[in-house]
XYZ file of C-alpha atoms in Angstrom:
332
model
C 99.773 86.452 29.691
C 101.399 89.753 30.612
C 99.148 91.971 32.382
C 99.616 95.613 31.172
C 100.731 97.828 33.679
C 98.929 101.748 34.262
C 100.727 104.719 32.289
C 102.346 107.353 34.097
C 103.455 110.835 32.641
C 107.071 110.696 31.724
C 109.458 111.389 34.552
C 106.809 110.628 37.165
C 109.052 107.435 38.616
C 111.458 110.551 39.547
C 108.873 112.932 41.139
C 109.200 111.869 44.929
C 110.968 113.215 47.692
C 114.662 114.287 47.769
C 115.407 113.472 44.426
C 117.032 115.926 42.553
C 116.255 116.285 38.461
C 119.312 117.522 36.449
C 120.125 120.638 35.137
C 119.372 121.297 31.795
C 122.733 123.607 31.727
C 126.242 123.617 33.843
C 128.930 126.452 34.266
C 132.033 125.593 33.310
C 135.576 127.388 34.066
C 137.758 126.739 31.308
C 139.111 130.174 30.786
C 139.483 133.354 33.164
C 137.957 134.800 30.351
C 134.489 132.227 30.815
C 134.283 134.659 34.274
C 132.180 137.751 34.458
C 134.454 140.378 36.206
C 131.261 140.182 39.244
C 132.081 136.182 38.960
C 135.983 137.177 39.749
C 135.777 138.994 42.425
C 132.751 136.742 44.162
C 134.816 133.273 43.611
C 138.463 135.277 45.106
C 135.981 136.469 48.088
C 134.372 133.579 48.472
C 137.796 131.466 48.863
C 138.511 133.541 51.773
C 135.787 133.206 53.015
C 135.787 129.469 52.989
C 139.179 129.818 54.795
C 137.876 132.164 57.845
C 135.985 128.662 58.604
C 132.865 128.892 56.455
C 130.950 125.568 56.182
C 128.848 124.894 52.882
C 127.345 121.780 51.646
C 126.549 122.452 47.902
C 127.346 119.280 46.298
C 125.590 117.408 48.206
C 124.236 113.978 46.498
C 126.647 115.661 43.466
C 129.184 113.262 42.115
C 133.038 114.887 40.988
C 135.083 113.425 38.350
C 138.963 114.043 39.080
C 140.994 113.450 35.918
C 144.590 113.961 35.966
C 146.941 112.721 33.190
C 149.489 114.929 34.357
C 151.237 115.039 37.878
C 149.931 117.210 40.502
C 150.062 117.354 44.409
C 148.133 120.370 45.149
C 145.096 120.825 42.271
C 144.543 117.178 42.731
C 144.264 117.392 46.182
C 142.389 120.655 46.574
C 139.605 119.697 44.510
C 139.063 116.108 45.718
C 139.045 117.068 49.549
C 137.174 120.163 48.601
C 134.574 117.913 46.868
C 134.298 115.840 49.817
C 134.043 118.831 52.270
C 131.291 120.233 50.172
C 129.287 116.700 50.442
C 129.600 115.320 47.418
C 131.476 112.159 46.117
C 134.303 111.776 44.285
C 135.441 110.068 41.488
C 139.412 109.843 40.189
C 140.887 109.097 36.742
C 143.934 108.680 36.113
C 146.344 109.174 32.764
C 145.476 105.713 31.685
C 142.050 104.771 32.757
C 139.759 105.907 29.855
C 138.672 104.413 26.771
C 140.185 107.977 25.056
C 143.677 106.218 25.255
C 141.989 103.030 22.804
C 140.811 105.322 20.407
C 137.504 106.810 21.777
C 136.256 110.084 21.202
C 136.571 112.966 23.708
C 132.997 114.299 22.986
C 131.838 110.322 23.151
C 133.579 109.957 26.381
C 131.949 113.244 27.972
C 128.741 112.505 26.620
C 129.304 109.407 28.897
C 130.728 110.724 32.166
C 128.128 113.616 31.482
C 125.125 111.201 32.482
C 127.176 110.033 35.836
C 129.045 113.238 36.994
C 128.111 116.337 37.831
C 131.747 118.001 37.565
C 134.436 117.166 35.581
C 138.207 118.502 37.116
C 140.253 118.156 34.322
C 144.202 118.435 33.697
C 144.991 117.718 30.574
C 148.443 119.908 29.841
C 146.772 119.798 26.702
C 144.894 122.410 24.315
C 142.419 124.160 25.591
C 139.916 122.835 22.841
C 140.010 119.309 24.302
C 138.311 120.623 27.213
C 135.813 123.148 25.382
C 134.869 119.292 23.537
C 134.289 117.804 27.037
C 132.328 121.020 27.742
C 129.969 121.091 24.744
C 127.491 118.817 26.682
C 124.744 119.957 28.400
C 124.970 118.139 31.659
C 127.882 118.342 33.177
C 130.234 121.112 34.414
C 134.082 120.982 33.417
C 136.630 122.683 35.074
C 140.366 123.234 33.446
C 142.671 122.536 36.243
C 145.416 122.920 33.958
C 145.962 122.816 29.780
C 148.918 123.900 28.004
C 147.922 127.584 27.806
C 146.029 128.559 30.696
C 145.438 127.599 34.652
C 142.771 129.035 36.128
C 142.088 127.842 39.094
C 145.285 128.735 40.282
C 145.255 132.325 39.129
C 141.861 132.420 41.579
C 143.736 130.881 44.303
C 146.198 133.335 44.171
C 143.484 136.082 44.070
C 142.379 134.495 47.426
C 145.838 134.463 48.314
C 146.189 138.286 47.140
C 142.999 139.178 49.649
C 143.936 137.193 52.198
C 146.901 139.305 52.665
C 145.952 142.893 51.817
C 142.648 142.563 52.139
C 141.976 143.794 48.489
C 143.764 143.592 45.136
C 142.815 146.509 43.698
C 145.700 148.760 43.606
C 148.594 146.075 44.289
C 151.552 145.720 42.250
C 152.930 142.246 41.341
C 155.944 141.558 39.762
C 156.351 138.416 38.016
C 159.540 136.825 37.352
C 160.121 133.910 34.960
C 158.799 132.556 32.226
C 155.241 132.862 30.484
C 153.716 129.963 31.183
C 149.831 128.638 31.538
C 150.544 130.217 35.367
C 151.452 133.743 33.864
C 148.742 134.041 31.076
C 146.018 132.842 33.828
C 146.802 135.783 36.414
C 147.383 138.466 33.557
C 144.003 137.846 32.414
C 142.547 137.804 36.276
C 144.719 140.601 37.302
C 144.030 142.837 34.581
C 140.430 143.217 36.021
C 141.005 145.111 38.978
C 141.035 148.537 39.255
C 144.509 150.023 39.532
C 146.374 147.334 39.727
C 150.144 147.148 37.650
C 151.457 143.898 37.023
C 155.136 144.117 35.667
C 155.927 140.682 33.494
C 160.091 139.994 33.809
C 160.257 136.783 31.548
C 163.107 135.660 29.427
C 163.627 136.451 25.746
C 161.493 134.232 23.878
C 159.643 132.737 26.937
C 157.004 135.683 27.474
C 153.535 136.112 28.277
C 152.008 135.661 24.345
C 150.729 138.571 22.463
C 146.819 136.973 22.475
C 146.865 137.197 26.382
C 148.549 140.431 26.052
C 145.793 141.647 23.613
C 143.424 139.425 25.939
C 144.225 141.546 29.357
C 144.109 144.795 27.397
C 140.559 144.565 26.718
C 140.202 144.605 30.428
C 142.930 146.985 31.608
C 141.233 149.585 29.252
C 137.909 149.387 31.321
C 139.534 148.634 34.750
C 142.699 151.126 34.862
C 145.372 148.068 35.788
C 148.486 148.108 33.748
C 150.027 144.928 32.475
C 153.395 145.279 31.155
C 156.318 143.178 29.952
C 160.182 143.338 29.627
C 162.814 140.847 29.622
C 164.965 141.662 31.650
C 166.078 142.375 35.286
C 167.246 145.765 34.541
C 165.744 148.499 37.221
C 163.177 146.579 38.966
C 160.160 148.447 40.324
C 159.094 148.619 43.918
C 156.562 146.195 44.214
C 154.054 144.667 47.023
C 154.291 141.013 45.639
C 157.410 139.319 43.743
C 155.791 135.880 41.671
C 157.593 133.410 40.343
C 157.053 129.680 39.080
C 159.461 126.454 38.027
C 160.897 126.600 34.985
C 160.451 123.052 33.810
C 155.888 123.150 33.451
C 154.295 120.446 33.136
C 153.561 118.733 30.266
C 156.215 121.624 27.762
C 159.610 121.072 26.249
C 161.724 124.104 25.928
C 162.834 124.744 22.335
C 166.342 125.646 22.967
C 168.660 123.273 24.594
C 170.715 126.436 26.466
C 167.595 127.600 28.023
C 168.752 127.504 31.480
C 171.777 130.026 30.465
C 168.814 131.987 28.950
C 166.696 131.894 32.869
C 169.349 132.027 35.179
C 169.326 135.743 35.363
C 165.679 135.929 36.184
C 166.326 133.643 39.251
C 164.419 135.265 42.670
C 167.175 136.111 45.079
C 167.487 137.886 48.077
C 168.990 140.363 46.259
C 165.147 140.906 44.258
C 163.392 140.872 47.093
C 165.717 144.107 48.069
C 165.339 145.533 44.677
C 161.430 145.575 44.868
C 161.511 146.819 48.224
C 160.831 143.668 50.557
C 157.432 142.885 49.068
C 155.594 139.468 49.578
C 156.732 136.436 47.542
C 154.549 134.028 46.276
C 155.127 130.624 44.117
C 152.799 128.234 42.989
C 154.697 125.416 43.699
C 156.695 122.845 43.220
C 159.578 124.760 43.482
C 163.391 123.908 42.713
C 165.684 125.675 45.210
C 168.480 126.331 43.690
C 167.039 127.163 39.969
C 163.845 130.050 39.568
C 164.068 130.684 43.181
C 166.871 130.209 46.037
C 166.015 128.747 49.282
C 166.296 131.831 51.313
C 163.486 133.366 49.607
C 161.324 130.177 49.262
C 162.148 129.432 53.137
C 162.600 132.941 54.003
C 160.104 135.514 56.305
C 158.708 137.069 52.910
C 157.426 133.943 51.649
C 153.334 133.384 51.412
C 153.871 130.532 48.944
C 152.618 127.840 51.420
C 149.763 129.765 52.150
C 149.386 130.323 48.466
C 149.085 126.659 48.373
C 146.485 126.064 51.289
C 144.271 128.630 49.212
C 144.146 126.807 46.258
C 141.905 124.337 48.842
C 140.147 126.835 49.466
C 139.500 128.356 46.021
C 138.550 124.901 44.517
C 135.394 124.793 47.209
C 134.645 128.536 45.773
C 134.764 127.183 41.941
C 132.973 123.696 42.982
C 130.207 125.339 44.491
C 130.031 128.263 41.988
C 129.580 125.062 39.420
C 127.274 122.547 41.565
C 124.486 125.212 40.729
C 124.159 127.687 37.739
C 120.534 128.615 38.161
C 121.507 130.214 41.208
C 122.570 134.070 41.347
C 124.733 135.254 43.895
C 126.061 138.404 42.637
C-alpha cells in the first residue's frame, strides 16, 4: 500500500538555493520602434562599452536559442559568442530543424522553446509578424536578427559603431547609398532619434526607403530635430561625416525588374563619392561585392570602418542580450 507523502505549498520543490524562478514577462527587440529613445542610446553606449573591455555575466544559468534559416556570418556569430561570453548556453537551429517545416504552428512551437529558452535570436528574412507570434508568449525574449523589413540589431551596432568613432551621434551626417532595404529602414528609424542629426537616403528609383518608415522616422525627427531625407539620385552630393552603403542582392528578396543592376550601377561607392562628400568615414554592413555597390578601394581603402562596423555588432549583441536576460531591472 502506497504511503501518502506530506503536502507542500506549490512551488516549494523550487524554493532552495541558487535556483532562479522565471519571469513572468521578457523584453523583446523586434522593432527599433519596441526601444524607448532612453533604451537607444543606453544599448549604443553600452556596446561600447562592452568593447573598451567591460566584463558582464548576465545570462548566467540563461539558455539562448540561435535560429537562422537564412545565411549569416556575422549576426550568427555575434550573438552565439556573445551568449557564451555573457555565461549563458547556447542553443542553434538551423533552416530545417523544427517541426514548423512539417506543418507546426509558430505560436505552438514558441510556446515550446518558451519553457526551455530564455532568448530566442531569430532570422527569419521573413515578415515581421512571424516573430511578433513567437513573441506573444510570456516567457521568453525574442530578438529579430533579421526579417524582410527591418534589422535591428544591426542598426544598434552601427550606433556603437557611430560612437565609437565620434564619440556621439548627435549631430553627424550619414549618407546612405543604395537601396532601401531591412538595413536602411532599421537605421532611419534609430537615426532619426538623435538630436541634430541629417541622414541623406541616395537609393535607386523604385528601391527606396518605404513611405511607413518614412512616416515612422518623422514621428521622431519632429521631437528630436534630425532630418531624414531621400532622393534618387547621385546628383550634388552633400558633405557628409559617414558614406553607408550595403549589397545589393539581401537576403532572402528578389528584385522585381530583371535590369536592376543597370538601374544601381550609378549609386555604386567610388572613390570618386568619398571625394564628393568630403572624405567622410565609410561604413558597410557586410558581405560586400567589390566590384558592384562598392569598389575595392573604398572597401579596402584608409576611410573604411566597415570591419570595425562588424566587430561591433559582437559587441552590440552582448548590449541587447543582457538588456533582454532581465526586464525587471532599470538601468536608465
Amino acid at each position: 500500500m502506497l504511503q501518502a507523502t506530506q503536502s507542500r505549498p506549490a512551488g516549494a520543490l523550487f524554493d532552495r538555493p541558487g535556483y532562479v524562478r522565471p519571469r513572468p514577462e521578457r523584453r523583446h527587440l523586434i522593432s527599433i520602434d519596441d526601444l524607448s529613445g532612453a533604451e537607444l542610446r543606453h544599448l549604443a553606449a553600452r556596446g561600447a562599452e562592452f568593447a573598451s573591455g567591460a566584463e558582464a555575466d548576465g545570462l548566467r544559468g540563461q539558455v539562448v536559442g540561435v535560429l537562422f534559416r537564412k545565411t549569416s556570418t556575422r549576426t550568427r556569430t555575434a550573438f552565439s559568442a556573445g551568449a557564451l561570453r555573457l555565461g549563458g548556453g547556447v542553443v542553434t537551429y538551423g533552416p530545417g530543424d523544427l517541426q514548423e517545416n512539417t506543418g507546426e504552428e509558430v505560436s505552438d512551437t514558441a510556446a515550446v522553446l518558451s519553457r526551455v529558452l530564455d532568448v530566442l535570436v531569430a532570422r527569419t528574412a521573413g515578415p515581421e509578424s512571424e516573430l511578433r507570434a513567437y513573441a506573444a508568449q510570456r516567457r521568453m525574449a525574442v530578438v529579430n536578427a533579421m526579417s524582410a523589413t527591418e534589422h535591428p540589431t544591426q542598426a544598434l551596432a552601427d550606433l556603437t559603431t557611430l560612437l565609437r568613432r565620434f564619440g556621439r551621434i548627435e549631430d553627424l551626417h550619414v549618407v546612405y547609398v543604395g537601396e532601401g532595404n531591412n538595413t536602411a529602414t532599421a537605421l532611419t528609424l534609430a537615426l532619426a532619434r538623435f538630436r541634430g542629426v541629417r541622414l541623406t537616403l541616395r537609393t535607386p528609383p523604385g528601391y527606396g526607403v518605404p513611405a511607413e518608415y518614412l512616416e515612422r522616422a518623422a514621428v521622431y525627427t519632429a521631437r528630436s530635430g534630425a532630418v531624414v531625407e531621400q532622393r534618387h539620385d547621385m546628383a550634388e552630393l552633400p558633405e557628409a561625416d559617414v558614406v553607408y552603403t550595403t549589397r545589393w542582392q539581401t537576403t532572402g528578396t528578389a528584385k522585381p525588374s530583371a535590369d536592376w543592376r543597370e538601374v544601381f550601377a550609378p549609386f555604386q561607392v567610388r572613390e570618386e563619392t568619398l571625394t564628393a562628400t568630403g572624405g567622410p568615414v565609410f561604413m558597410h554592413d557586410l558581405p560586400a561585392h567589390r566590384g558592384e555597390e562598392v569598389t575595392g578601394g573604398v572597401l579596402d581603402g584608409p576611410a573604411s570602418i566597415a570591419f570595425d562596423q562588424a566587430e561591433n555588432k559582437f559587441h552590440s549583441a552582448r548590449a541587447v542580450l543582457e538588456w533582454c536576460a532581465d526586464p525587471t531591472t532599470e538601468r536608465y
